[in-house]
Coordinates of C-alpha atoms in Angstrom, one line a residue:
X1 CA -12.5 -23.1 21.2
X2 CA -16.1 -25.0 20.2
X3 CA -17.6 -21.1 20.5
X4 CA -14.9 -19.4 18.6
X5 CA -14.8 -21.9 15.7
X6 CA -18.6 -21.6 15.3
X7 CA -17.9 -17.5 15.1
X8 CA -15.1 -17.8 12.7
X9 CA -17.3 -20.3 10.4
X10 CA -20.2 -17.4 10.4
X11 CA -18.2 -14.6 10.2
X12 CA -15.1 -15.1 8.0
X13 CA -15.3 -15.6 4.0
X14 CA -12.9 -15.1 1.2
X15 CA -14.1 -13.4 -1.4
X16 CA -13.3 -12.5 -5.2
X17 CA -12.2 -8.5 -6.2
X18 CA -10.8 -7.8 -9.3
X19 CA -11.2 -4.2 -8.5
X20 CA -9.4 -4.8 -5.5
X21 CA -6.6 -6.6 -7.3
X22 CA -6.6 -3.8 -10.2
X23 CA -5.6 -1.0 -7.4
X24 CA -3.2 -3.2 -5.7
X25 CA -1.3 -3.6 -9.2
X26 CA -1.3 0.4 -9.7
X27 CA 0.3 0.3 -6.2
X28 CA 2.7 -1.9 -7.4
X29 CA 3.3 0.3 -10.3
X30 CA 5.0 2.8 -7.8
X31 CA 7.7 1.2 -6.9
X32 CA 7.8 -1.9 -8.8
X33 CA 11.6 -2.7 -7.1
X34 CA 9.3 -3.2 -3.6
X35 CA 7.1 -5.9 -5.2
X36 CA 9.7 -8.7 -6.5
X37 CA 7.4 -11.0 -7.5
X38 CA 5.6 -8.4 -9.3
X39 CA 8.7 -6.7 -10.9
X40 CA 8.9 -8.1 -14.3
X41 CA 5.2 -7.9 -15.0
X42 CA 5.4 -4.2 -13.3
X43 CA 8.7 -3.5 -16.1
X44 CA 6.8 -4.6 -18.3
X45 CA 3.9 -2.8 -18.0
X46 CA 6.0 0.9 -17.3
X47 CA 8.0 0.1 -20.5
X48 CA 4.7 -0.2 -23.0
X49 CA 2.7 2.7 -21.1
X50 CA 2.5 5.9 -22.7
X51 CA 4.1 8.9 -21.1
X52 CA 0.6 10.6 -20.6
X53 CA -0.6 7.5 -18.6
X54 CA 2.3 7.3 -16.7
X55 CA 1.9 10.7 -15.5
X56 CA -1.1 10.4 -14.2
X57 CA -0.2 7.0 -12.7
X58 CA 2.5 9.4 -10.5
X59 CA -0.1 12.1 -10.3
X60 CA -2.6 10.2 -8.5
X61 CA -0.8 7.8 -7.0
X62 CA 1.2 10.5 -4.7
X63 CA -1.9 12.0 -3.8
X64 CA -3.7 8.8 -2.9
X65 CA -0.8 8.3 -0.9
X66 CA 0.6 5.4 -3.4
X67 CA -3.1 4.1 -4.0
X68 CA -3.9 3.2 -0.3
X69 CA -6.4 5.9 0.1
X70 CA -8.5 4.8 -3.2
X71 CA -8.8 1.3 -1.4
X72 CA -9.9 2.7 1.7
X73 CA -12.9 3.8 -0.2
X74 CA -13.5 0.6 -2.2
X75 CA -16.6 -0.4 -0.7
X76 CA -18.5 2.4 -2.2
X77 CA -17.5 1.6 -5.7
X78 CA -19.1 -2.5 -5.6
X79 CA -15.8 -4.3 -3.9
X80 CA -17.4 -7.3 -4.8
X81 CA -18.7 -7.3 -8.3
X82 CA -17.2 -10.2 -10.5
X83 CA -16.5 -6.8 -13.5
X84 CA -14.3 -3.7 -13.1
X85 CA -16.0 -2.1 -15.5
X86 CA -18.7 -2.1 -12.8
X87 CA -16.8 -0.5 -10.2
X88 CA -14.6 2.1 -12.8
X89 CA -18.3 3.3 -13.8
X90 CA -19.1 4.5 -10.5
X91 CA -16.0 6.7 -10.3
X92 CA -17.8 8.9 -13.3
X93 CA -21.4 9.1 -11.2
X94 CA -20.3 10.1 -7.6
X95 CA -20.5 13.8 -6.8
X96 CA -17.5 16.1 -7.4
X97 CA -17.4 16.7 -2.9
X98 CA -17.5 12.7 -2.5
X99 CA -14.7 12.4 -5.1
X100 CA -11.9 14.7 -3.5
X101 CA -12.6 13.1 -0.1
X102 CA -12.1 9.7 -1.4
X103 CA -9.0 10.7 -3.5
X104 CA -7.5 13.0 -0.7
X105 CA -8.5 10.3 2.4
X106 CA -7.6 12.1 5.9
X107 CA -5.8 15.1 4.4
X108 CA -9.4 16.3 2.9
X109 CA -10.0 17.5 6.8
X110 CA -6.7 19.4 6.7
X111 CA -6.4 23.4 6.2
X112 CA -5.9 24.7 2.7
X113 CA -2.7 26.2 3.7
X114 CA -1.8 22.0 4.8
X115 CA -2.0 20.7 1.6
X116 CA 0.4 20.5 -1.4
X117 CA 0.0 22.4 -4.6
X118 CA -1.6 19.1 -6.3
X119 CA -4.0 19.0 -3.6
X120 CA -5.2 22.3 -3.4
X121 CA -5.6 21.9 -7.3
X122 CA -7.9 19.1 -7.0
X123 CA -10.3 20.6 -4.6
X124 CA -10.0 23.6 -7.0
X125 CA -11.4 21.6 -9.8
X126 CA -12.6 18.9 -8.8
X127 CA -15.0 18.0 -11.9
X128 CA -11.5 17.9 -14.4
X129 CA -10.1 15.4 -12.1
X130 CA -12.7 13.0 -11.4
X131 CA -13.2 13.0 -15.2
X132 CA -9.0 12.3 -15.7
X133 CA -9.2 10.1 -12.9
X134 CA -12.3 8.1 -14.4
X135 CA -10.5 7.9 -17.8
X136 CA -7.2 6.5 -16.7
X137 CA -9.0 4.1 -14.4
X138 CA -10.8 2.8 -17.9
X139 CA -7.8 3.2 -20.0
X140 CA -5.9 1.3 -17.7
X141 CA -8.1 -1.8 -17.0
X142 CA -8.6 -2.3 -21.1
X143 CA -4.8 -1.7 -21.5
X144 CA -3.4 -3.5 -19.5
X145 CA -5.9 -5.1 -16.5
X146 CA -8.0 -7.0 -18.2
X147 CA -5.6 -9.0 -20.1
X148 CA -3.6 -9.6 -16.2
X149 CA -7.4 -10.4 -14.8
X150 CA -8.0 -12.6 -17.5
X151 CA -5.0 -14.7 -16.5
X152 CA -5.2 -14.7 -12.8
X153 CA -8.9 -15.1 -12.6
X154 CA -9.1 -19.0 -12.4
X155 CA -6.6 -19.0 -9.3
X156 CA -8.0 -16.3 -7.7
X157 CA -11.4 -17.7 -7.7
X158 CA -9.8 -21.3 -6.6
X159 CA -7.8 -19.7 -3.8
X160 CA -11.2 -18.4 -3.0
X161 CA -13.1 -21.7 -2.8
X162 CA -10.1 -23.4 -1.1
X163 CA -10.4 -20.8 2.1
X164 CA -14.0 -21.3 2.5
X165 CA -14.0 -24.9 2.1
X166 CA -11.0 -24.5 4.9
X167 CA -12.7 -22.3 7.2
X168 CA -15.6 -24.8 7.5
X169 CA -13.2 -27.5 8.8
X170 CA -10.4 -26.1 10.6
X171 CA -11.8 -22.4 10.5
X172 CA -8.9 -21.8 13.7
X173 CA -5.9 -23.2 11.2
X174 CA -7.8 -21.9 8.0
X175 CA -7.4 -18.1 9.1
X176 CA -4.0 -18.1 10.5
X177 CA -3.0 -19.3 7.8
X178 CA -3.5 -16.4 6.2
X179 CA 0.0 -14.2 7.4
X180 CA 2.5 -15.1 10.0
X181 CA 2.0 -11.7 11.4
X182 CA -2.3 -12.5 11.7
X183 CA -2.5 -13.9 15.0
X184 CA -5.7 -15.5 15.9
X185 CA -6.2 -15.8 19.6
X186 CA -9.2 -16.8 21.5
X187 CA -11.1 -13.4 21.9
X188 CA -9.6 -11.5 19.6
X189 CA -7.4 -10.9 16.2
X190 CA -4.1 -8.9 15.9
X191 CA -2.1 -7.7 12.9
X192 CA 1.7 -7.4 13.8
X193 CA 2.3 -3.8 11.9
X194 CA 4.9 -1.1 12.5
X195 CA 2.4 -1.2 15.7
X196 CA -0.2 -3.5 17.0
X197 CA -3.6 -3.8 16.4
X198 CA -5.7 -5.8 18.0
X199 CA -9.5 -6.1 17.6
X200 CA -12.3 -8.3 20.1
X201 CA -14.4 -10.5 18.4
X202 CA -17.4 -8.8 20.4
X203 CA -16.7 -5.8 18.2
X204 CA -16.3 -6.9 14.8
X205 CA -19.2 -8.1 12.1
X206 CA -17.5 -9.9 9.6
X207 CA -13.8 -10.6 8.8
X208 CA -13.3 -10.7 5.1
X209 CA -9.8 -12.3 3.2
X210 CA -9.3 -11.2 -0.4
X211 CA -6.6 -13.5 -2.1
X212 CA -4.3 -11.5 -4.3
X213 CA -1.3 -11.7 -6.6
X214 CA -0.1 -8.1 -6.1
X215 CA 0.0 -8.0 -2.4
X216 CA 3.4 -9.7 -1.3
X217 CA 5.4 -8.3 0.1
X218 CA 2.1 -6.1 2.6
X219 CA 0.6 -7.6 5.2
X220 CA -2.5 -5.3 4.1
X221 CA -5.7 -4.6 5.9
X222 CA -8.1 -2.1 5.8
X223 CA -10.4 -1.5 8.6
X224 CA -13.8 -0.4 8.7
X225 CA -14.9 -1.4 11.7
X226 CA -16.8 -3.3 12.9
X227 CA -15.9 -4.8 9.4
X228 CA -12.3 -5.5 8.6
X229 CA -10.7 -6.9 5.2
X230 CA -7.4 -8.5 4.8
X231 CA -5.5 -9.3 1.3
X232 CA -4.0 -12.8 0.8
X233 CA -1.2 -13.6 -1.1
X234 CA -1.2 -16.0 -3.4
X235 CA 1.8 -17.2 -5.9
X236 CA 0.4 -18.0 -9.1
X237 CA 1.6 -21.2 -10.9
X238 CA 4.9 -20.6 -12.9
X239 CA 4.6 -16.8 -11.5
X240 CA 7.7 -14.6 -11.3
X241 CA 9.6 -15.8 -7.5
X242 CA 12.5 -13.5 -7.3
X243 CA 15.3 -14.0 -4.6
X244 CA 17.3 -11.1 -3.0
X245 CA 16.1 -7.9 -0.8
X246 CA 14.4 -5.2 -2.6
X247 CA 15.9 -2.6 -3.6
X248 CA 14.4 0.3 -1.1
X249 CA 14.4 -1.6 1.6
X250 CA 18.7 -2.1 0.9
X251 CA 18.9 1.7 0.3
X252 CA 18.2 2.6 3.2
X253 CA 20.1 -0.2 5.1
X254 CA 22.8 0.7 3.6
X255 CA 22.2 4.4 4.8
X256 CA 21.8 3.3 8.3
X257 CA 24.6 1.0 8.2
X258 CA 27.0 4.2 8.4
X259 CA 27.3 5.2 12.7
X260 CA 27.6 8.8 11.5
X261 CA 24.5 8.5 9.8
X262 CA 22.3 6.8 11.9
X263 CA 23.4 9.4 14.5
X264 CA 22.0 12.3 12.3
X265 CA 18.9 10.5 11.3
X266 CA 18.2 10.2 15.6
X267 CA 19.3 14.0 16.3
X268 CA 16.9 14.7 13.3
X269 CA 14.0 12.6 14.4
X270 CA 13.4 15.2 17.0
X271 CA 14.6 18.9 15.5
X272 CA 15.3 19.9 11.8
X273 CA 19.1 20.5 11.4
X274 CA 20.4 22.9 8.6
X275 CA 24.7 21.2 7.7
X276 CA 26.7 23.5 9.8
X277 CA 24.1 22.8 12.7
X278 CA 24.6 19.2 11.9
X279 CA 28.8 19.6 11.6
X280 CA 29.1 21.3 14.9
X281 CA 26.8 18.8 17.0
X282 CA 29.0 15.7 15.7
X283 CA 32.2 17.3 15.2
X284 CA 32.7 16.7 11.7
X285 CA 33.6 18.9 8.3
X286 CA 30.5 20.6 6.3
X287 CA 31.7 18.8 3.6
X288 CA 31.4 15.2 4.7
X289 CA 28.1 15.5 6.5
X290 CA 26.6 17.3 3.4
X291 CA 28.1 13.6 1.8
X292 CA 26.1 11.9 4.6
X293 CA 23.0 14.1 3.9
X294 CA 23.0 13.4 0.3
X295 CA 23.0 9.5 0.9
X296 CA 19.9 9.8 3.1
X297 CA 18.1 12.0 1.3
X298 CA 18.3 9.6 -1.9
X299 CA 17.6 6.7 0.6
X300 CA 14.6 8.4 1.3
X301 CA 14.9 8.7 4.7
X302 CA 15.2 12.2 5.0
X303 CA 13.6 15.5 4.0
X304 CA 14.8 19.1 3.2
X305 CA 13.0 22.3 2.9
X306 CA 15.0 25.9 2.6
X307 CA 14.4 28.9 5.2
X308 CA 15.9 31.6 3.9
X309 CA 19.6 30.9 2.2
X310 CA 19.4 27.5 5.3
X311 CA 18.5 24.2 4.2
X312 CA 17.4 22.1 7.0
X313 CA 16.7 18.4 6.9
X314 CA 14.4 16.3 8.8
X315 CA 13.8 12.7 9.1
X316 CA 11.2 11.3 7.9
X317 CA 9.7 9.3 11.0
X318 CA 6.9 7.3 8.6
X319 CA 9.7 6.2 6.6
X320 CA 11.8 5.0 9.7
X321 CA 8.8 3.6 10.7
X322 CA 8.2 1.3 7.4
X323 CA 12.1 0.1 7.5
X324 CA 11.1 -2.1 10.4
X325 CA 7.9 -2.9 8.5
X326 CA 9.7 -4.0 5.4
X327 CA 12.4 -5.9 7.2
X328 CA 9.1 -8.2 8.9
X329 CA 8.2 -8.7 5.1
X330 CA 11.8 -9.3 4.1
X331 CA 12.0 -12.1 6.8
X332 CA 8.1 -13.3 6.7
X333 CA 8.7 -14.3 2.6
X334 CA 9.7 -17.8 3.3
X335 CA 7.2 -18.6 5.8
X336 CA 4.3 -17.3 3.0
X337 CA 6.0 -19.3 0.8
X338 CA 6.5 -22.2 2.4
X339 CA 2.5 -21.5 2.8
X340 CA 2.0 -21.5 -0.9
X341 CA 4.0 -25.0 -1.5
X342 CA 1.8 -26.6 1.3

């Protein structure tokens, strides 16, 4: 324990990223009923943005896969510095190569015939969209950001001070601390995910916590190994704590609460099913499984695409994946707040 305290105490710091905390709140911003104690300022923020920014909010955001990918690449863009402006700036310098493989993450290696239409338009002109995607950065931050950044900033910064202070003393407690899910063992880390990941302290430089007011409900860590950063959450004093279950997650409980249902999303984990496909194999009427279909398509647990005058459906196995995810952040909200309070 005497050796692995002294590692932690060199190689674990919180640190300060407004930048960070600016692309976690455009995450937020796509699908503000996920983040409850981000929803009012999220409502807020939808309701007084113009129609042009909001579009390209969508826009990127569903190529970026919902912001993630843009994070990925945060290191290149000055995680660190105290100013956004900073890091926005250095959108508008990279080249126009660099900037589609940040903003397209792993699908960049995939074939042009792989990629959606918004994709392939991007690598098609690339120079128009770094520009659109500089200016909505900017337009953003002074909008809306900076005024958010401007409020937070003292708690952030404190959060900050308190972790390092921490990690000094009781650097074991300090960091697990940090999630329920964050389990700090004796030779190595692991992050309890939709899988697990588990990284030896003989492998990794530096370990790296960024507080945050937009994370909750994620457990949210970004690995560049041998480097690896982890968000925090942090409540913020008189902050927006809302009770209930968010509303995705009970969509598509609700869907799976029906035994027909969850029967058809299993038979189409494996094989697409067109309806009459789907009404022979459980022995029901086209009718009422297109009425099942419906429901889990608008849950979102399912996907269609038509061949010829078929439509078959698929499930979505990511999305079946991240119901389990989101019912471990359901149930992991009172331990993270009890956290907060202590």
């Amino acid at each position: 324990m005497h050796t692995l305290n002294q590692w932690l105490r060199k190689h674990v710091r919180a640190v300060y990223s407004p930048y960070r905390e600016l692309l976690t709140s455009l995450h937020v911003l796509m699908n503000p009923e996920h983040h409850l104690t981000r929803l009012n300022w999220a409502q807020d923020v939808l309701q007084t943005m113009t129609p042009e920014m909001y579009e390209l909010l969508l826009f990127f955001g569903k190529v970026t896969d919902d912001w993630f990918f843009v994070m990925d690449c945060e290191e290149a863009f000055g995680f660190e510095n105290r100013f956004v402006e900073d890091s926005i700036e250095k959108w508008n310098c990279i080249d126009e190569r660099t900037f589609t493989q940040f903003i397209l993450g792993p699908r960049y290696a995939l074939d042009h015939g792989q990629l959606n239409r918004d994709e392939r338009e991007i690598l098609r002109r690339p120079k128009k969209y770094r520009r659109a995607f500089y200016r909505f950065l900017y337009s953003y931050h002074t909008t809306f950001f900076a005024r958010e950044v401007y409020h937070i900033e003292p708690w952030l910064i404190r959060s900050v001070n308190e972790f390092n202070d921490g990690i000094q003393k009781d650097p074991v407690g300090t960091l697990s601390a940090v999630h329920p899910r964050f389990i700090v063992g004796d030779h190595s880390i692991q992050f309890l995910k939709a899988r697990t990941y588990t990284y030896d302290y003989d492998d990794l430089n530096s370990i790296r916590i960024v507080p945050s007011t937009f994370i909750a409900p994620h457990l949210l860590i970004d690995v560049d190994s041998p480097d690896i950063i982890v968000a925090k959450q942090l409540f913020i004093p008189a902050s927006e704590k809302q009770d209930g279950v968010p509303k995705d997650l009970l969509d598509k409980l609700k869907a799976l609460s029906d035994p027909t249902r969850l029967q058809m999303v299993q038979l189409m984990l494996y094989n697409p099913y067109c309806t009459q496909q789907l009404a022979e194999q459980i022995g029901l009427a086209k009718a009422t499984v297109s009425k099942h279909l419906r429901i889990l398509e608008e849950s979102g647990l399912i996907e269609s695409q038509r061949s010829s005058h078929y439509v078959f459906y698929e499930t979505k196995a990511r999305e079946l994946e991240m119901v389990r995810v989101d019912m471990d952040q359901f149930f992991d909200r009172p331990k993270l707040d009890k956290g907060e309070n202590n």
